[in-house]
PDB file of C-alpha atoms and ligand atoms in Angstrom:
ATOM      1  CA  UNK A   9       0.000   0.000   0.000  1.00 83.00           C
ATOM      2  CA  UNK A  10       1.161   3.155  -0.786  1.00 89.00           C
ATOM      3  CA  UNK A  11       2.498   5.470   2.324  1.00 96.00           C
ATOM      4  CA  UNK A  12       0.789   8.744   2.921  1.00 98.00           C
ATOM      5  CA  UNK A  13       2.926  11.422   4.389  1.00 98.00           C
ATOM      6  CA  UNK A  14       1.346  14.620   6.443  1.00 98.00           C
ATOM      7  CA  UNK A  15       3.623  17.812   5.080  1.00 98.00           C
ATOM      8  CA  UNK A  16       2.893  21.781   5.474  1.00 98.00           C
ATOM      9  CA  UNK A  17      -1.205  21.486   5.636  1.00 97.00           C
ATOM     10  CA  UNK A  18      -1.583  18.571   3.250  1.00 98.00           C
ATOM     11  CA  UNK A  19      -1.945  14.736   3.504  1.00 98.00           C
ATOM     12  CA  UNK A  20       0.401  13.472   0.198  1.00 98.00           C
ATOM     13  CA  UNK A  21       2.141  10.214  -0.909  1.00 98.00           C
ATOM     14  CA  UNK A  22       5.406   9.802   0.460  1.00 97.00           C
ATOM     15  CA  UNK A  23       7.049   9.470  -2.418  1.00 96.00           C
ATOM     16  CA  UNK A  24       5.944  13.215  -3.224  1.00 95.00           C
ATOM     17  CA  UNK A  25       6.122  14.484  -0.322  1.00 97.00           C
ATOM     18  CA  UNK A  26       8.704  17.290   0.017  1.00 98.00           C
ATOM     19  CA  UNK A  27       9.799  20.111   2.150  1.00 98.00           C
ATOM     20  CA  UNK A  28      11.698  23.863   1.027  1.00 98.00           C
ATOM     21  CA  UNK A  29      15.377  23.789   0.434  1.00 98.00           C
ATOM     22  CA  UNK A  30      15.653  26.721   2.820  1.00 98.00           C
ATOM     23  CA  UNK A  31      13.868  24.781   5.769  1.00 98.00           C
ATOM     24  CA  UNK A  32      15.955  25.186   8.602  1.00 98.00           C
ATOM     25  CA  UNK A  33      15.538  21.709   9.722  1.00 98.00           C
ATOM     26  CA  UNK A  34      17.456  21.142   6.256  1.00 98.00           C
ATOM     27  CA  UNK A  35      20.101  23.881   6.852  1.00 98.00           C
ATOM     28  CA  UNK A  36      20.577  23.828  10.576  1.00 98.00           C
ATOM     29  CA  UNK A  37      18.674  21.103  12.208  1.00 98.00           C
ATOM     30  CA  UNK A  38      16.737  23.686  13.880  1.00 98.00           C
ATOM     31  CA  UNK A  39      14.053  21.420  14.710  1.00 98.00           C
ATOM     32  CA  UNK A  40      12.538  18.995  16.806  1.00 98.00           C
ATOM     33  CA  UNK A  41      10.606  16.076  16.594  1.00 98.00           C
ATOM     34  CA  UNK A  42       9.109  13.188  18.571  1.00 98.00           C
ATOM     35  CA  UNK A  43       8.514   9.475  17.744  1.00 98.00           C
ATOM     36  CA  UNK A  44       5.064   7.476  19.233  1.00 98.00           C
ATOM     37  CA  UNK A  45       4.527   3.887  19.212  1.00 97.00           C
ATOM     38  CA  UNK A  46       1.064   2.893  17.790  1.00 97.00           C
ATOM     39  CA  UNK A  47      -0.582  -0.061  19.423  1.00 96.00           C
ATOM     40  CA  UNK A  48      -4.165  -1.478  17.834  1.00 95.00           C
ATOM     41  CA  UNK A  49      -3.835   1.761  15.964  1.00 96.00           C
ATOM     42  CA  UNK A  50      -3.663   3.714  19.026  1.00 96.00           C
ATOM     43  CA  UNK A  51      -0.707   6.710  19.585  1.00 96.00           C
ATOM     44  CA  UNK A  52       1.008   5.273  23.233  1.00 95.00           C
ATOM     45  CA  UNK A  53       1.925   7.595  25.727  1.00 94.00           C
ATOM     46  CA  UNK A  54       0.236  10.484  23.855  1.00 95.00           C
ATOM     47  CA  UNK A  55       0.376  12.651  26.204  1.00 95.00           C
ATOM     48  CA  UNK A  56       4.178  12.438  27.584  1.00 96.00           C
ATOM     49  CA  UNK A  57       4.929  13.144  24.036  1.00 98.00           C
ATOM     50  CA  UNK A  58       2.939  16.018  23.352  1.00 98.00           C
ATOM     51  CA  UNK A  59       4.366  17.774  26.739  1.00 98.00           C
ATOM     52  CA  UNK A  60       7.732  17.096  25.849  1.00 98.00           C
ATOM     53  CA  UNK A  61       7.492  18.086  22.285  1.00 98.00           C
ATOM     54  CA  UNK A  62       5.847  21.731  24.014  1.00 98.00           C
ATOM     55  CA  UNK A  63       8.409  21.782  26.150  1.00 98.00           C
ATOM     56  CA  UNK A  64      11.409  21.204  23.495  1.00 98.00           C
ATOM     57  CA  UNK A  65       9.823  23.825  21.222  1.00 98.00           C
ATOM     58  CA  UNK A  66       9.268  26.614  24.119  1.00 98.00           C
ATOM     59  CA  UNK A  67      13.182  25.593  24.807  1.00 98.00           C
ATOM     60  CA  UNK A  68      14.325  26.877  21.159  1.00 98.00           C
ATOM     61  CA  UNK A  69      11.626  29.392  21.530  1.00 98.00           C
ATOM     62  CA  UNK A  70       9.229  28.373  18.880  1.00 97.00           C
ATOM     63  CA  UNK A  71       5.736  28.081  19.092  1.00 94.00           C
ATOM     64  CA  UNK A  72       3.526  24.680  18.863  1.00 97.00           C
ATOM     65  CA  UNK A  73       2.286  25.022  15.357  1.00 98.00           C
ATOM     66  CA  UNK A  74      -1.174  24.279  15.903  1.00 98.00           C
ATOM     67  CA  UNK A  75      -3.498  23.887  18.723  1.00 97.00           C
ATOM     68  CA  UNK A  76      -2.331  20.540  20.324  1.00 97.00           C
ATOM     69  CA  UNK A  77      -6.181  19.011  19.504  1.00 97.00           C
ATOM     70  CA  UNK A  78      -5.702  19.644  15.764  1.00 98.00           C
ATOM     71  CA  UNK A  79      -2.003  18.341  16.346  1.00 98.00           C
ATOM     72  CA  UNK A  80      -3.685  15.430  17.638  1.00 97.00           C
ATOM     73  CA  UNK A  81      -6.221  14.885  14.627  1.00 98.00           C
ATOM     74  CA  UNK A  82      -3.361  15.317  12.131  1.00 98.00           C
ATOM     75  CA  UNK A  83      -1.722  12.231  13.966  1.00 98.00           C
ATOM     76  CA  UNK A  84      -4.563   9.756  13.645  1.00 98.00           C
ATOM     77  CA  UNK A  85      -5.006  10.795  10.147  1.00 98.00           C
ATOM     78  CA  UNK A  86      -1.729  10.077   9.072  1.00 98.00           C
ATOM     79  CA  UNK A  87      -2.027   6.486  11.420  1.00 98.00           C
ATOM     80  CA  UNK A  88      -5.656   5.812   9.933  1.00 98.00           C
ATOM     81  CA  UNK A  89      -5.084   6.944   6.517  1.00 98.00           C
ATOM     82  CA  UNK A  90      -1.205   4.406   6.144  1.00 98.00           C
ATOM     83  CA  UNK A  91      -3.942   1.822   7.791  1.00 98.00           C
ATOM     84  CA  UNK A  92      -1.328   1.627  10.698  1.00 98.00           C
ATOM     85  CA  UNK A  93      -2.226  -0.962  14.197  1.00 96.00           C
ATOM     86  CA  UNK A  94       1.281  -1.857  15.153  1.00 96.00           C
ATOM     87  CA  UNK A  95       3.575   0.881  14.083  1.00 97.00           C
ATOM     88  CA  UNK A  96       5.366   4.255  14.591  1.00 98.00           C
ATOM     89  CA  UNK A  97       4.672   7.591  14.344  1.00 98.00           C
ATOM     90  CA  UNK A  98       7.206  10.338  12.978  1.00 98.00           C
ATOM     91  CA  UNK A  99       6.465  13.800  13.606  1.00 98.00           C
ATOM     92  CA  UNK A 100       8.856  17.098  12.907  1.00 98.00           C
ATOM     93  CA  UNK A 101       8.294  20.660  13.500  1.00 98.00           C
ATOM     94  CA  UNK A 102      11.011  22.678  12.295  1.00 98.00           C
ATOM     95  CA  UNK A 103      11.538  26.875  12.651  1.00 98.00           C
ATOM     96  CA  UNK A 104      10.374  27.385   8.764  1.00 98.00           C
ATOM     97  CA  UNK A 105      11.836  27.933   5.435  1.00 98.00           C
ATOM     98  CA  UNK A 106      13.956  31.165   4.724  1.00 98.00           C
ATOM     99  CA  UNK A 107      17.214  32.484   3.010  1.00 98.00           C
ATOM    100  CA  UNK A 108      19.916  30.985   5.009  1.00 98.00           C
ATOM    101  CA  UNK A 109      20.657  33.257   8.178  1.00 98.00           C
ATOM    102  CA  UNK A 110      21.870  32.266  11.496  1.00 98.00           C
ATOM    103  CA  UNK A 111      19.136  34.425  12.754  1.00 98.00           C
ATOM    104  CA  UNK A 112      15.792  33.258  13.548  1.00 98.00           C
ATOM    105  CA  UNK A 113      13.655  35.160  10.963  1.00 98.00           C
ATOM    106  CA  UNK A 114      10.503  36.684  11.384  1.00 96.00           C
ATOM    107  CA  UNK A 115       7.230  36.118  10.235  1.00 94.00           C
ATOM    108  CA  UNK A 116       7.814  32.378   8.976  1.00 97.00           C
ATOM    109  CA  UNK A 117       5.279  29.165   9.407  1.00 97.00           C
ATOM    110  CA  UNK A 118       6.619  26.564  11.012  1.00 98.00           C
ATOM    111  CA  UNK A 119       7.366  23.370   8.973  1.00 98.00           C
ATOM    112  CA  UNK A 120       5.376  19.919  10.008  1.00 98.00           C
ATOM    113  CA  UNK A 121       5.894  16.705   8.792  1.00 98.00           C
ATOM    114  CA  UNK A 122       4.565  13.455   9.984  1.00 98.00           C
ATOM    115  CA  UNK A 123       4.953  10.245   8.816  1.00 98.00           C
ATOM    116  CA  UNK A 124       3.682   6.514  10.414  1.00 98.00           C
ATOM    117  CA  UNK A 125       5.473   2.970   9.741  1.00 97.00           C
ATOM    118  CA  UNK A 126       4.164  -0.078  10.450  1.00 97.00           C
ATOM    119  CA  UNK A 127       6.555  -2.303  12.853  1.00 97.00           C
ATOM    120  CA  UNK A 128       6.727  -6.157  12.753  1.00 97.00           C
ATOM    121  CA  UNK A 129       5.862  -7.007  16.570  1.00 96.00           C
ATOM    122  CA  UNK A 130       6.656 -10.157  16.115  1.00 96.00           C
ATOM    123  CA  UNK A 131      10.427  -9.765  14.805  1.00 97.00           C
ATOM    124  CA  UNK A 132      10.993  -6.786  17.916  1.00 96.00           C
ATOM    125  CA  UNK A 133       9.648  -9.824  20.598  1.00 97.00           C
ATOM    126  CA  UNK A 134      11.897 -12.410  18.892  1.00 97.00           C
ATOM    127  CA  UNK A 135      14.768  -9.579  18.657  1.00 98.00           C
ATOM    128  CA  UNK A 136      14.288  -8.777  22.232  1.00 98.00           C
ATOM    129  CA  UNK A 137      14.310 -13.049  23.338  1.00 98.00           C
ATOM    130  CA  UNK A 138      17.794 -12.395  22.006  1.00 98.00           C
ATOM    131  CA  UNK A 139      19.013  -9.249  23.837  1.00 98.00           C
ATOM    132  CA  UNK A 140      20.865  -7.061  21.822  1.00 98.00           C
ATOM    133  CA  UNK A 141      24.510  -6.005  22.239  1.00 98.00           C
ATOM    134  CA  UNK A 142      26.203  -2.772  22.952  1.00 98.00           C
ATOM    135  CA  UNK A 143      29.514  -0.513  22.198  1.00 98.00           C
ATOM    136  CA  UNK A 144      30.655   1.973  24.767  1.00 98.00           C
ATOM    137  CA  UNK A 145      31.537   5.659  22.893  1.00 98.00           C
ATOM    138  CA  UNK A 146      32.630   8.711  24.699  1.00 98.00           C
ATOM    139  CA  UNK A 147      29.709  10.921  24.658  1.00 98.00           C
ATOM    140  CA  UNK A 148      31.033  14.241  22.647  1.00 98.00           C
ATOM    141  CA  UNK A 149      27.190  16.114  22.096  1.00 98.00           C
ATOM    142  CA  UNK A 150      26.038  19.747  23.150  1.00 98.00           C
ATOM    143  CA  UNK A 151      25.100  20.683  26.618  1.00 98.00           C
ATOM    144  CA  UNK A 152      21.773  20.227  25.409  1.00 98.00           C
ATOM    145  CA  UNK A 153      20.807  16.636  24.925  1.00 98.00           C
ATOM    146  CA  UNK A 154      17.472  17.706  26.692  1.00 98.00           C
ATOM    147  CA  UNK A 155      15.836  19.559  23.891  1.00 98.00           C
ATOM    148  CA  UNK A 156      14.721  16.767  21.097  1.00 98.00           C
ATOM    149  CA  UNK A 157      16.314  18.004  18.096  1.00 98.00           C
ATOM    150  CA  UNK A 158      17.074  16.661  15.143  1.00 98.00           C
ATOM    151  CA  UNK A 159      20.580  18.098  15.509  1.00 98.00           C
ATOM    152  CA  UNK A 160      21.627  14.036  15.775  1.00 98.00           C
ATOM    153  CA  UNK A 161      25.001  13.654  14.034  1.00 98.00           C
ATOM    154  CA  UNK A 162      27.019  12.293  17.029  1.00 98.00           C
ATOM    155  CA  UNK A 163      24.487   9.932  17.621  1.00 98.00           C
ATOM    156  CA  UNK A 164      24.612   8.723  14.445  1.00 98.00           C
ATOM    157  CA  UNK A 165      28.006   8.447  13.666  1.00 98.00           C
ATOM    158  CA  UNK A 166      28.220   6.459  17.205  1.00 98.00           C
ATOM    159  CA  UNK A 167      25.514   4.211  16.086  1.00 98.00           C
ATOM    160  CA  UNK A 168      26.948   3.678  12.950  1.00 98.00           C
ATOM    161  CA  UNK A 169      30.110   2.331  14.621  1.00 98.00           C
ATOM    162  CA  UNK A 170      28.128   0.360  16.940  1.00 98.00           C
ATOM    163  CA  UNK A 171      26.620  -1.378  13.843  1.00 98.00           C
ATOM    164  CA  UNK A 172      30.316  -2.479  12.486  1.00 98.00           C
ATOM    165  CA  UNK A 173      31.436  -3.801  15.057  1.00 97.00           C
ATOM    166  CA  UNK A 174      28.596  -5.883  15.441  1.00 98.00           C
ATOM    167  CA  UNK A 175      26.323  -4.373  18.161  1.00 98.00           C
ATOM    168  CA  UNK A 176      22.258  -2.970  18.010  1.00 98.00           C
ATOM    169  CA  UNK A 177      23.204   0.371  20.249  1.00 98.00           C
ATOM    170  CA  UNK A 178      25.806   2.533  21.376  1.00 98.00           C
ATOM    171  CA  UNK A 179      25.832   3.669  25.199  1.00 98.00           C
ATOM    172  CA  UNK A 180      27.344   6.758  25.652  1.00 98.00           C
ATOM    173  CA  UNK A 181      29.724   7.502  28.846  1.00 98.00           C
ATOM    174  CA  UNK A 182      30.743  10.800  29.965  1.00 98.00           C
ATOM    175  CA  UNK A 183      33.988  11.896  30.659  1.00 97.00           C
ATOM    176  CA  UNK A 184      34.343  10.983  34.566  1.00 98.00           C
ATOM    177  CA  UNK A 185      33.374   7.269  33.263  1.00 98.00           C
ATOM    178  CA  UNK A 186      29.709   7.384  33.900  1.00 98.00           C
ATOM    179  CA  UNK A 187      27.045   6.111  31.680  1.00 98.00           C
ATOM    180  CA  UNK A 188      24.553   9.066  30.523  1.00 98.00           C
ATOM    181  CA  UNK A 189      22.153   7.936  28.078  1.00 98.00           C
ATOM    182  CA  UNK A 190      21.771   5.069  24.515  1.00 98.00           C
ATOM    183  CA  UNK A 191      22.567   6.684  21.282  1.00 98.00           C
ATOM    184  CA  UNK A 192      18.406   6.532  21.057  1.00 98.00           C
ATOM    185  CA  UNK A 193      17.790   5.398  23.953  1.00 98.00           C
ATOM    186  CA  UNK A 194      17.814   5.160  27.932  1.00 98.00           C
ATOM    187  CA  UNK A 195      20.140   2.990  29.910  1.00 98.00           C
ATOM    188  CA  UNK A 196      19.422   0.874  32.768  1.00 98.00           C
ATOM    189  CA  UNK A 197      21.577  -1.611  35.133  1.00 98.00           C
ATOM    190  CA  UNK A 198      20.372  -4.086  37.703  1.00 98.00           C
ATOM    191  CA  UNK A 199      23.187  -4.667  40.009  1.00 97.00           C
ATOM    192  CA  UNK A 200      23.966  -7.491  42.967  1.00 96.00           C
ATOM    193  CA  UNK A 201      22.193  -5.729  45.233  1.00 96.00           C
ATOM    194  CA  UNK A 202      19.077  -6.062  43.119  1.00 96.00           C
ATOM    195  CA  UNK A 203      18.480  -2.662  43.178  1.00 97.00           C
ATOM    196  CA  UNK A 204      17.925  -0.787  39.232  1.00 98.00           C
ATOM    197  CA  UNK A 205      19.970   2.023  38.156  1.00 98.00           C
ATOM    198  CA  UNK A 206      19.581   4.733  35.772  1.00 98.00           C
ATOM    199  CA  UNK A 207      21.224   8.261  35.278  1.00 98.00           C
ATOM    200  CA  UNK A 208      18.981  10.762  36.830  1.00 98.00           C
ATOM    201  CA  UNK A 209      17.458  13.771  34.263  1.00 98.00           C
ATOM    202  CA  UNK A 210      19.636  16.376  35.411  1.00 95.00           C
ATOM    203  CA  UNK A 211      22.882  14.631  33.667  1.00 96.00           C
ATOM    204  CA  UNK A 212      22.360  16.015  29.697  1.00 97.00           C
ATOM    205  CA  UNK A 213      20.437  13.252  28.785  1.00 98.00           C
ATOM    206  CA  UNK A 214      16.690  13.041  27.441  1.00 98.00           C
ATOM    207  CA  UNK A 215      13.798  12.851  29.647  1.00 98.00           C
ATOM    208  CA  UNK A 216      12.630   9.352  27.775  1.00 98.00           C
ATOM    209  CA  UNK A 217       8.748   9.087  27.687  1.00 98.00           C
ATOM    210  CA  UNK A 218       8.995   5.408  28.133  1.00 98.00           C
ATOM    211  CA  UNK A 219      11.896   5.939  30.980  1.00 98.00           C
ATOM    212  CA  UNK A 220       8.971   8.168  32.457  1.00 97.00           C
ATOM    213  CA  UNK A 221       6.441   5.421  32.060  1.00 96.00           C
ATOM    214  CA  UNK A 222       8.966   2.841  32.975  1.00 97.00           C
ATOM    215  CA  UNK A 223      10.026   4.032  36.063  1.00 96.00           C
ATOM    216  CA  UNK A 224       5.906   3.677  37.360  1.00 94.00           C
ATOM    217  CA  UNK A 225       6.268   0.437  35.816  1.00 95.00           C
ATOM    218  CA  UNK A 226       8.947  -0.535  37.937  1.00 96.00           C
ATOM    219  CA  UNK A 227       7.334   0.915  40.792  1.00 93.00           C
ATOM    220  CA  UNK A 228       3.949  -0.949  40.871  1.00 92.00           C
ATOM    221  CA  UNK A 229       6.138  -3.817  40.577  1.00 92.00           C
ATOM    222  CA  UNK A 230       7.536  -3.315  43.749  1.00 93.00           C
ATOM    223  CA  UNK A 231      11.171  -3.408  42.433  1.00 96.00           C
ATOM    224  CA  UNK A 232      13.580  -0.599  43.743  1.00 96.00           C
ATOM    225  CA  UNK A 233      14.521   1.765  41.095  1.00 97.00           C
ATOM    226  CA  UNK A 234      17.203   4.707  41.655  1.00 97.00           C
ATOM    227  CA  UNK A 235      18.062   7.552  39.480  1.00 98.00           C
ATOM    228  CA  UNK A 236      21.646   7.409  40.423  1.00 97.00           C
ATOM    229  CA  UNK A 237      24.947   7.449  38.069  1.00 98.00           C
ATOM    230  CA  UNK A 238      26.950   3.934  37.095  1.00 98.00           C
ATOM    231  CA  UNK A 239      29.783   3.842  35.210  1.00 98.00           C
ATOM    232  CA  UNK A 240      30.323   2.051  32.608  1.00 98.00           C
ATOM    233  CA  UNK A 241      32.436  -0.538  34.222  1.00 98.00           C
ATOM    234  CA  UNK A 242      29.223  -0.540  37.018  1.00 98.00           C
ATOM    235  CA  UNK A 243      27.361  -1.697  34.037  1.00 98.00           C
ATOM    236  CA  UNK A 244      30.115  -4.418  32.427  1.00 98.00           C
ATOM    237  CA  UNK A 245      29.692  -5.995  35.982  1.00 98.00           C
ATOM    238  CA  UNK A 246      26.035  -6.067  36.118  1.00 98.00           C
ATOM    239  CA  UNK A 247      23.422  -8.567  36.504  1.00 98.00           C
ATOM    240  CA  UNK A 248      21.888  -7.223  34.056  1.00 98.00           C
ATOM    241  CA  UNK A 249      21.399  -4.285  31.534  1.00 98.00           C
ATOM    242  CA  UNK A 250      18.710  -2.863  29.212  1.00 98.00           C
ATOM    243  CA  UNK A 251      17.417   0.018  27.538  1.00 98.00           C
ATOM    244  CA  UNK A 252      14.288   2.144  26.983  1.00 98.00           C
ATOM    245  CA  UNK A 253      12.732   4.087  24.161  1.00 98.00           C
ATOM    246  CA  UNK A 254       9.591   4.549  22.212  1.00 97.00           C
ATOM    247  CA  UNK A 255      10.759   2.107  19.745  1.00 93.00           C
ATOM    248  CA  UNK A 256      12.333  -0.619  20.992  1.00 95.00           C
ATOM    249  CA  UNK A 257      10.032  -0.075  24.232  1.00 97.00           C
ATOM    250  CA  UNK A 258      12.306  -2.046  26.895  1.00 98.00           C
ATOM    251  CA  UNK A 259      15.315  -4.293  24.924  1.00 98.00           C
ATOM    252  CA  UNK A 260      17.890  -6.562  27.094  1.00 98.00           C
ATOM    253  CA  UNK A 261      21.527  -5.652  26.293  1.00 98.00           C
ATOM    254  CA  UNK A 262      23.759  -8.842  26.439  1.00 98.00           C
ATOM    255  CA  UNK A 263      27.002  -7.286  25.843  1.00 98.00           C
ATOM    256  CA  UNK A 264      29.201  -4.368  26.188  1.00 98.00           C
ATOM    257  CA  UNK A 265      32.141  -3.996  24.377  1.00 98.00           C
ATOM    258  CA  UNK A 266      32.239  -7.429  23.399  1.00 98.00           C
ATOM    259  CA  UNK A 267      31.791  -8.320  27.209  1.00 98.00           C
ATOM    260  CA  UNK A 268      28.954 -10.644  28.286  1.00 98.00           C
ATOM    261  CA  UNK A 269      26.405  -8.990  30.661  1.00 98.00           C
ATOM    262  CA  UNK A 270      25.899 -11.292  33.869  1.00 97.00           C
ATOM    263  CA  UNK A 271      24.951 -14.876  31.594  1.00 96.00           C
ATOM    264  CA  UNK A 272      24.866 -13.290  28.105  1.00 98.00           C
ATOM    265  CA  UNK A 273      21.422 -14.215  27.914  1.00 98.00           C
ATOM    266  CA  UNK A 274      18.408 -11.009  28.687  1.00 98.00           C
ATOM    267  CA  UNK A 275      17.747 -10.930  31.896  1.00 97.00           C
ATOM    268  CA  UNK A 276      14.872 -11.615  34.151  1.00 97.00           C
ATOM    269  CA  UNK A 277      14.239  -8.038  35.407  1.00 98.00           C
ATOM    270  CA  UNK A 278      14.495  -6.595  31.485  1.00 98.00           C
ATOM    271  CA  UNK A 279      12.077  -9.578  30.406  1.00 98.00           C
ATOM    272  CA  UNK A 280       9.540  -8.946  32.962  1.00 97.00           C
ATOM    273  CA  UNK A 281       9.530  -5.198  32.464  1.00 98.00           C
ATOM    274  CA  UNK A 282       9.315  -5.441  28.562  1.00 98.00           C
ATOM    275  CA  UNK A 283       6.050  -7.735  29.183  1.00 97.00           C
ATOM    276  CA  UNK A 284       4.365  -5.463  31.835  1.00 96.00           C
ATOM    277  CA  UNK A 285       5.191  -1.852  29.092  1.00 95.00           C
ATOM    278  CA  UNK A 286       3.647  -3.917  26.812  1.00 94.00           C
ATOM    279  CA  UNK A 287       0.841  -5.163  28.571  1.00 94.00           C
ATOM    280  CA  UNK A 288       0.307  -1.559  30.177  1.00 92.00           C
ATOM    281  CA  UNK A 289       0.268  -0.114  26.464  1.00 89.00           C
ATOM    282  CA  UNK A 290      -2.098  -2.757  25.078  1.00 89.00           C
ATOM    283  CA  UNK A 291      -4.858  -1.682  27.934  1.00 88.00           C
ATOM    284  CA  UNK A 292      -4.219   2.186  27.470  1.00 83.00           C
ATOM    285  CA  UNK A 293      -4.821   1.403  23.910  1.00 79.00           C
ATOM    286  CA  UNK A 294      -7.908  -0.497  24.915  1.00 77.00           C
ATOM    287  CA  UNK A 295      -6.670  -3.395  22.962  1.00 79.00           C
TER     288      UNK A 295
HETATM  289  C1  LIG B 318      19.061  10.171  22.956  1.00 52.06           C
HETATM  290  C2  LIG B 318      17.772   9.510  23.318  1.00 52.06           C
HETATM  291  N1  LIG B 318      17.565   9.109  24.589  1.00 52.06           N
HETATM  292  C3  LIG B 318      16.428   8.505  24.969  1.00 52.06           C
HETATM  293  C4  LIG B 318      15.422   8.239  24.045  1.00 52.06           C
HETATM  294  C5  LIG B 318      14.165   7.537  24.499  1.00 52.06           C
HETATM  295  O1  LIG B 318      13.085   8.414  24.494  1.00 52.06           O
HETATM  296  P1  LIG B 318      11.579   7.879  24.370  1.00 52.06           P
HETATM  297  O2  LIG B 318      11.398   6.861  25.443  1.00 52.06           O
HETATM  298  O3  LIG B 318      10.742   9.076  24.596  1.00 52.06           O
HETATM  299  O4  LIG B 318      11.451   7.296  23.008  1.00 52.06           O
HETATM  300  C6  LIG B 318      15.581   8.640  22.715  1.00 52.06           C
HETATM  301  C7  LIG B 318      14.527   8.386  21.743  1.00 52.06           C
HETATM  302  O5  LIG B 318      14.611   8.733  20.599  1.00 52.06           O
HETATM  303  C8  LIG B 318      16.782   9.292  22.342  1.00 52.06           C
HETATM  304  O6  LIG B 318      16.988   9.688  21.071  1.00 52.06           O
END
């Protein structure tokens, strides 16, 4: 079936779709963006994502560009209208097309695209029965990893170098040696004591919708979470490790560095926690 892609006001096939050559998402990655997980053809954690999407566009002092209700009708369309139940959800909002100028200009529209994928559920449960491994990198981005731009080149040259040398995700460290954050994702350790780790919001790293969930998840379940720093030999020596994000929801890491974490097999904690976010999503989405 052919993809339809939501772009400037109007709902077009994705192979048409297009944006300005002087959008400043183009020229300076002066945008942001967010990414939802659609279960039973329902947008999951709607609302985390909305607030942080506000939140990163009041941070580069843009404006949301439309009412969040219409925002929200523009979503389903582009979910109902690519026929999407299990899938993703792209959306961008950039500053706006203009001649090139460091300067914000004045008096542009904002640019909005949105696009929806659907993703094999069945292939991300086997993938996470297998775990997934890591590579370490030092973690070289702005002082700003909080805002959700598009501005993503260190992540993706770090990810790219996880992918040669064999591993699914890079975990970034800082440099006093402790872990901040995935390359798309948040990182988590379960140490001897029992007790989970992960970095706490105030260390450059992005306030992960599903980490937000997650952590309630964890809660209810009676486990003890704490939003404390590990390093990254902390995490070599763990039980276990995992990560978080919209799209890979909650995936065992098995390795670091070529290192096996705790058996080299996922974990108990990481399985049980990816069951209950997916269970928990499935009933928010009625489904
Ligand atoms: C750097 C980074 N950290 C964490 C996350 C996880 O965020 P979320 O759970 O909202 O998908 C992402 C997701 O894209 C990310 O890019």
């Amino acid at each position: 079936m052919p993809r339809t892609a939501y772009v400037n006001g109007a709902y077009v096939p994705l192979r048409d779709a297009a944006v300005s050559i002087e959008d400043r998402g183009l020229l300076f990655a002066d945008a942001v963006y967010e990414v939802w997980s659609v279960f039973g053809g329902q947008l999951a954690d709607l609302d985390g994502h909305l607030n942080r999407l506000e939140r990163s566009l009041r941070e580069l002092k843009m404006a949301m560009p439309m009412p969040r209700a219409s925002l929200l009708t523009v979503l389903n369309e582009v979910v109902r209208r690519n026929r999407i139940l299990e899938g993703m959800v792209y959306l961008q909002v950039s500053r706006g097309a203009a001649p090139r100028d460091h300067v914000f200009p004045v008096d542009v529209k904002p640019g909005v695209i949105i696009t929806a994928r659907p993703v094999d559920r069945e292939a991300a449960a086997l993938k996470a029965e297998h775990g997934i491994k890591a590579m370490s990198a030092p973690d070289i981005r702005w002082g700003r990893c909080d805002i959700k731009t598009t501005g993503l080149l260190p992540n993706v040259l770090a990810k790219q170098a996880a992918k040669e040398q064999g591993a699914g995700e890079v975990i970034f460290v800082d440099a006093d040696g402790f872990v901040t954050e995935g390359g798309s994702t948040n990182v988590y350790m379960v140490g001897d004591d029992g007790v989970i780790r992960t970095r706490s919001l105030n260390a450059n790293i992005l306030a992960g919708v599903t980490r937000l969930n997650l952590l309630s998840v964890i809660a209810e379940s009676g486990l003890d979470i704490r939003e404390e720093a590990f390093t990254l030999e902390d995490a070599k020596k763990a039980r276990e490790v995992f990560i978080s994000a919209a799209t890979s929801l909650v995936m065992p890491i098995v390795a670091i560095d070529g290192q096996p974490i705790g058996n080299g097999a996922p974990g108990l904690v990481a399985t049980a926690l990816r069951e209950a976010y997916i269970d928990r999503a499935h009933r928010t989405a009625g489904v």
